Amino acid sequence: MISREFAGTLIMDFFVAFGVIIGGSIIGGMGALLIGKPPLSTIHDLAASLKIWALVAAIGGTFDAITSLERGLLSGTHADIFKTLAMICAALGGANTGTLLIQWITQEQITP
């Protein structure tokens, strides 16, 4: 059973990653408009390149996640491993949702 606090953490991770993708892409598109580059293609490119940074921002830095995984593996506390993996999955879901929304807005396909 997931505690109410942990469910809140998962929701926050999702929306932080979502916000990094949406906000970073749109603000970057404004900057592209100011310097004379095409804003929609810049927004599209930024959405694809910001995914890893959205993940890092959502889980609070990679050091905490790695420490938690290490503690789970070496100390035998599997709950830490599952919680960290759930947080990473929630953040990946938020980043992917933001990227899909940007793809829908710009009407371009994002290729890996």
XYZ file of C-alpha atoms in Angstrom:
112
model
C 0.000 0.000 0.000
C 1.301 3.420 -0.955
C 1.304 6.026 1.785
C -0.375 9.353 1.175
C 2.959 11.158 1.497
C 4.668 8.934 -1.082
C 1.745 9.312 -3.499
C 2.153 13.067 -3.165
C 5.857 12.713 -3.930
C 5.075 10.745 -7.082
C 2.589 13.384 -8.238
C 5.110 16.153 -7.558
C 7.828 14.297 -9.497
C 5.488 13.899 -12.465
C 4.532 17.560 -12.589
C 8.045 18.896 -11.957
C 9.346 16.932 -14.942
C 6.312 18.008 -16.982
C 6.918 21.648 -16.059
C 10.606 21.529 -16.926
C 9.798 20.278 -20.424
C 6.900 22.676 -21.070
C 8.434 25.727 -19.439
C 11.947 25.226 -20.767
C 10.749 24.626 -24.299
C 8.363 27.571 -24.435
C 10.785 30.026 -22.812
C 13.521 28.764 -25.140
C 11.162 29.330 -28.063
C 10.691 32.936 -26.930
C 14.457 33.343 -26.905
C 14.668 31.865 -30.397
C 12.055 34.361 -31.577
C 14.144 37.237 -30.184
C 17.259 36.150 -32.084
C 15.483 35.393 -35.334
C 15.402 31.589 -35.282
C 12.205 29.634 -36.006
C 10.455 29.291 -32.633
C 8.418 26.130 -33.270
C 11.354 24.049 -34.442
C 13.418 25.362 -31.515
C 10.642 24.428 -29.084
C 10.516 20.976 -30.662
C 14.292 20.496 -30.409
C 14.419 21.739 -26.812
C 11.649 19.377 -25.726
C 13.680 16.422 -26.961
C 16.926 17.578 -25.369
C 15.476 18.588 -21.972
C 14.141 15.125 -21.051
C 17.170 14.042 -19.019
C 17.278 17.377 -17.193
C 13.597 17.092 -16.359
C 14.274 13.691 -14.827
C 17.193 15.027 -12.769
C 15.179 18.033 -11.575
C 12.191 15.886 -10.611
C 14.066 13.358 -8.485
C 16.085 16.059 -6.749
C 19.484 15.326 -8.230
C 21.064 12.054 -9.199
C 23.147 11.682 -6.037
C 20.127 11.112 -3.780
C 18.661 8.511 -6.108
C 21.961 6.660 -6.450
C 22.493 6.719 -2.681
C 19.001 5.333 -2.150
C 19.563 2.561 -4.688
C 22.911 1.726 -3.088
C 21.331 1.582 0.356
C 18.642 -0.719 -0.980
C 21.104 -3.067 -2.658
C 23.738 -3.213 0.064
C 21.551 -3.018 3.145
C 18.841 -5.262 1.822
C 16.022 -2.725 2.157
C 14.094 -3.365 -1.011
C 11.488 -0.744 -0.201
C 14.049 1.982 -0.993
C 14.724 0.430 -4.389
C 11.033 0.252 -5.273
C 10.369 3.799 -4.092
C 13.277 5.206 -6.075
C 12.260 3.305 -9.204
C 8.675 4.524 -8.792
C 9.926 8.115 -8.502
C 12.037 7.719 -11.637
C 9.082 6.218 -13.527
C 6.805 9.063 -12.429
C 9.380 11.619 -13.565
C 9.839 9.833 -16.892
C 6.074 9.830 -17.352
C 5.900 13.573 -16.740
C 8.789 14.278 -19.125
C 7.259 12.074 -21.809
C 3.832 13.676 -21.392
C 5.369 17.136 -21.717
C 7.289 16.084 -24.805
C 4.168 14.610 -26.392
C 2.263 17.828 -25.676
C 5.020 19.885 -27.306
C 4.993 17.475 -30.251
C 1.245 17.976 -30.562
C 1.564 21.773 -30.375
C 4.395 22.025 -32.907
C 2.994 19.269 -35.181
C 6.450 17.721 -35.616
C 7.564 14.165 -34.911
C 10.283 13.721 -32.298
C 12.845 11.177 -33.391
C 15.176 9.544 -30.891
